[in-house]
Every structure is written in C-alpha cells, then in structure tokens.
Amino acid sequence: MKEILERLGIKEINSGAYCGEWLDTKGKIIEVFSPIDDSLLAKVKSASAEDFNTIMHKSKEAFKTWRMIPAPQRGEIVRQIGLELRKFKGDLGKLVTIEMGKIFTEGLGEVQEMIDMADFAVGLSRQLYGATMPSERPLHRMYEQWHPLGVIGIISAFNFPVAVWAWNAFIAGVCGDTMVWKPSSFTPLTAIAVTNIVHKVVERNNIPKAIFNLVIGPGSDIGEKLINDKDILLISATGSCQMGKRVHQAIAKRYGRAILELGGNNAIIVMEDANLELALKAVLFGAVGTAGQRCTTTRRVILHEKIFNAFAKKLKSAYSTIPIGDPLDKNILMGPLVDQSSVIEYQNALEKIKIQGGEIFYGGKVLNENVPGKLYVQPTIVIARNDMPIVQDETFAPILYLIKMKDINEAIALHNDVPQGLSSSIFTNNLQYAEQFLSHKGSDCGIANVNIGTSGAEIGGAFGGEKETGGGREAGSDSWKAYMRRQTNTINWGKEMPLAQGVEFDVE
Ligand code: UN1
C-alpha cells in the first residue's frame, strides 16, 4: 500500500493545486480516509482563492500557445499520457479501489477506460472535421471550422474519480483547450496521482506546462469560484441533479456553456419472452456493481407479470450469495459505500420505502460483522410501485425496485415516468418489443440497450442523458464539438457583391 502511494507520487501531505508545477497551497487540510477500513491514507492541503487565481492565470496563458499547436501534435501528447497510464494501470486501479471502494477489477476497468479514451482522442486529433456547404452566391465558398474554445472546467464525482476526467481532458486536450479539474473531495489522491502521471509527459515535451491543471478544495468554496469564473467558457460537471442545477444556473448567468452528467434512475424492462438468465446477470452487475454508486446503476426492474415471481425469486437467491467485503479481495463482488453520509442516505431511503408502502424483499441492513469497516450494507431488493416518491429519486446506494407491468406499452410508460433520463434497457427476443423500445415513442433516455444492462457503457458512444440528467454528452461519437468553437466562414472570391436571399441594395 505504502509502495503504491509512493510510486504514484502521493506524499503524507500533498499540494491541492497544480498548474504545470505543484503550488505551495494555503487552504485547509483535507484528510483522506479509505472507505474500506477507515484508515487515513494521506492529507491534502486544499487550494486557496489565491492558488485558484494563479491556476487560472497560468491556464489562460498556456491556452495562447496550446491552441496554435497543430491538433495531431496535441494528440501526440495525449498518446504519451495513454502510454504512461498503461504503465501505472495496476497501481492506479488499486488506488481507485482504496480511495473510493469499488472492487479491484472495476478499479482496473476504470483505468482501462482512461486508456481507451486516450486512444480515441489520439485518432480524433486528426478528425476534427468541419463541413463545407454550397454557397447560394456565385464565386463564394462557405465552410465551417472548429477552433479551440479556451479554459474549461471539469468537475468530477467520487464514483468514477479518474475515468470521467479522461473523457473530458483527453478530448479537450486534442481540441486545444486548457483545463482546470476539480475532483470530488472524497477522491483527491487519485486526481493527484493522475496529475503526476500527466506531469511526466508535460515535462519532457516542449509545450506549455499549464494545460492539465488541478484544483482541490470544497465545492462551496473552490467549486463556486470555478463555476462563476467568466474566463471558464465551458464547465463539464458530473454529480447529483441538485449540484447540476446550481452549476447550470451559475453558468447560465454568465452565458457560459455546460455539459451536465447528473443523476440517473435507470431501468431494465424484462419482457415475458426474455432470456431470464441473461437478464439476471445484467441486473446483478447493474444493481450491485460499484455498490450501486454508478450514475448508470440499475435502480428499477420493470417485470412482466407472467415472470415477476420467478424472476424475483431467482434474483433474491442470487443476492443472498453476493460476497461483500474488502474490495481488494478478488472473491468479493461488493465493497463499501463511500462514506457515512451514504450509509445514512441508504437507511433513510429504507425508512421512506416502508412508509410509502414498499416491501423489502431482500436485504436492508447495514453490516457490522465479517466486514473490515463501517460502510458496508446489504444490497437490497424492494417490491415497489413506480409512482412512490422514493422510487422517483436517485438514492446513490444498492437499492433495487421491482415493478410489475402487463405489456410493452405499460412497461415503456412506467419506464419513462421518472424525472431522470440516463440509461435504459430491455430484455426480449421479440423484435417488435425491442424496436418499439428504441423508437421515437420508446425509451426517453440518452442510452437505450437491448439484451445488455444499463451500466458499463463503452467510450465510443456519446455518454449522457436527458431530462434532469442534464442533457450533456461526453466521451465518444461527436461529443468533442462541445469543447470547441464553431465558426462559419464565407469567402467571396469574385468581383461582385451579391447578397444572400436575393436582397438588392445597390447604391446608384
Ligand atoms: C458514472 O457513473 O458517472 O457506463 C459514469 C458506465 C461507465 C461510466 C459511468 N462507463 O457505467
């Protein structure tokens, strides 16, 4: 453990501000504890207002040079970061597990997601295409080009402490932006480790140093500065719907741009003809994986009445065999929640479930035996109705609601009847059901799958969702466009001055 921290450059007390160099920060000390056993991992001296200003200043200066470096050369820097990440995959994956509690295979998967993102961004650095469109005027050429935007802000959550940064940072990097990253206060060490890896690459290349910057501090202080700074032209924020609303309002006030990736209330519909074994596997990973702390976690299973009892029974018996404990142990499938407030949220949700008429079908207890710490809970199955207020909310814990339906129309109606719209899926072998689910009158989510679960999306697609999920898209496809400034250019290479739409304005 000590060696891992050392290899990743984590000291006993770490600076919480980086802009090409680590600043001698002046803010409050954050103590970082492992949710596994409550042990103290290290301390971070958070950034002060002055440190934040230094970062902003350097970041804006760096942008002036970085934007003029050809995109494929910017891609080369991201390629080198990807190579370094490959070297540190084991250590960084382990630190993810130690700092936020997901099981080690998921910690490794998260670093792999960063590596995949780096590869994607390197290719993208040669494909920032703009379109050419026919001008309606003779001897005119019209086209669009994409310019770097400026300094962008990245606010990431504890549950994907490094991958979500990579989604944003590698795309923004090849797009020619510089950036300021504010990680969750639960997971500053992985952010410092990643920044140390980036630093190696920045140091050995002849590029401005303050491209991939980091600022650590409380949301109420540093977070507020970030979202209100008019020089940050885009904020990409991941977190709860409440946080997103605050961020969005602050950004709207100053005409900034936002990519919001907020809460989900993801459901799997299981039709009467579905392969139940397949559906069971997907529900288990979706609901129990990462201890229910993904934005893509499966929170509702909408079951056809004909298979409701059979599926619920199978699920219950699978839940009873899930090994819970130290997430570094490879036999364990579910680790702890991230902190005490999450455990309290889990307990409060269970109280509300009872009051609102839900039936706790399995689980519902905080574990205090045979686990190494205080943050372990039982994954929980609840038989519920979709319109219960608690079901409409995202509780960031492993609580799964089973909801009964009688046909595909009711299934889709229930599915869409929540405020959030991130990820969704249907299990069926019936082509008509599947296509209806994917059609304009089907799932209203940003992600809709057939015969695979709601979580664990690949980076190649655009990631994000609708309604209170915030509408942003990150990672693959053409998500990069939000990180750039589109410019439409029309060039007259003739000797006349014709006007568009046939307007005549000739002075005699
Ligand atoms: C998140 O929980 O914020 O699709 C992101 C998934 C992961 C990303 C989740 N690739 O579950």
mmCIF file of N, CA and C in Angstrom, residues 136-137 498-505:
data_model
loop_
_atom_site.group_PDB
_atom_site.id
_atom_site.type_symbol
_atom_site.label_atom_id
_atom_site.label_comp_id
_atom_site.label_asym_id
_atom_site.label_seq_id
_atom_site.Cartn_x
_atom_site.Cartn_y
_atom_site.Cartn_z
ATOM 1 N N GLU A 136 -25.030 29.870 -51.799
ATOM 2 C CA GLU A 136 -26.049 30.206 -52.805
ATOM 3 C C GLU A 136 -25.567 31.354 -53.706
ATOM 4 N N ARG A 137 -24.452 31.977 -53.350
ATOM 5 C CA ARG A 137 -23.940 33.084 -54.151
ATOM 6 C C ARG A 137 -22.811 32.604 -55.064
ATOM 7 N N PRO A 498 -22.857 40.047 -54.444
ATOM 8 C CA PRO A 498 -24.259 39.625 -54.368
ATOM 9 C C PRO A 498 -24.662 39.374 -52.915
ATOM 10 N N LEU A 499 -25.931 39.670 -52.604
ATOM 11 C CA LEU A 499 -26.403 39.436 -51.245
ATOM 12 C C LEU A 499 -27.205 38.139 -51.193
ATOM 13 N N ALA A 500 -27.223 37.538 -50.050
ATOM 14 C CA ALA A 500 -27.988 36.293 -49.869
ATOM 15 C C ALA A 500 -29.480 36.614 -49.880
ATOM 16 N N GLN A 501 -30.272 35.604 -50.094
ATOM 17 C CA GLN A 501 -31.744 35.701 -50.145
ATOM 18 C C GLN A 501 -32.211 36.642 -51.246
ATOM 19 N N GLY A 502 -31.343 36.975 -52.209
ATOM 20 C CA GLY A 502 -31.719 37.811 -53.347
ATOM 21 C C GLY A 502 -31.968 39.271 -53.022
ATOM 22 N N VAL A 503 -31.552 39.701 -51.831
ATOM 23 C CA VAL A 503 -31.769 41.105 -51.453
ATOM 24 C C VAL A 503 -30.929 42.013 -52.354
ATOM 25 N N GLU A 504 -31.542 43.108 -52.805
ATOM 26 C CA GLU A 504 -30.792 44.066 -53.629
ATOM 27 C C GLU A 504 -30.554 45.334 -52.844
ATOM 28 N N PHE A 505 -29.358 45.830 -52.889
ATOM 29 C CA PHE A 505 -29.008 47.019 -52.100
ATOM 30 C C PHE A 505 -27.910 47.788 -52.838
#
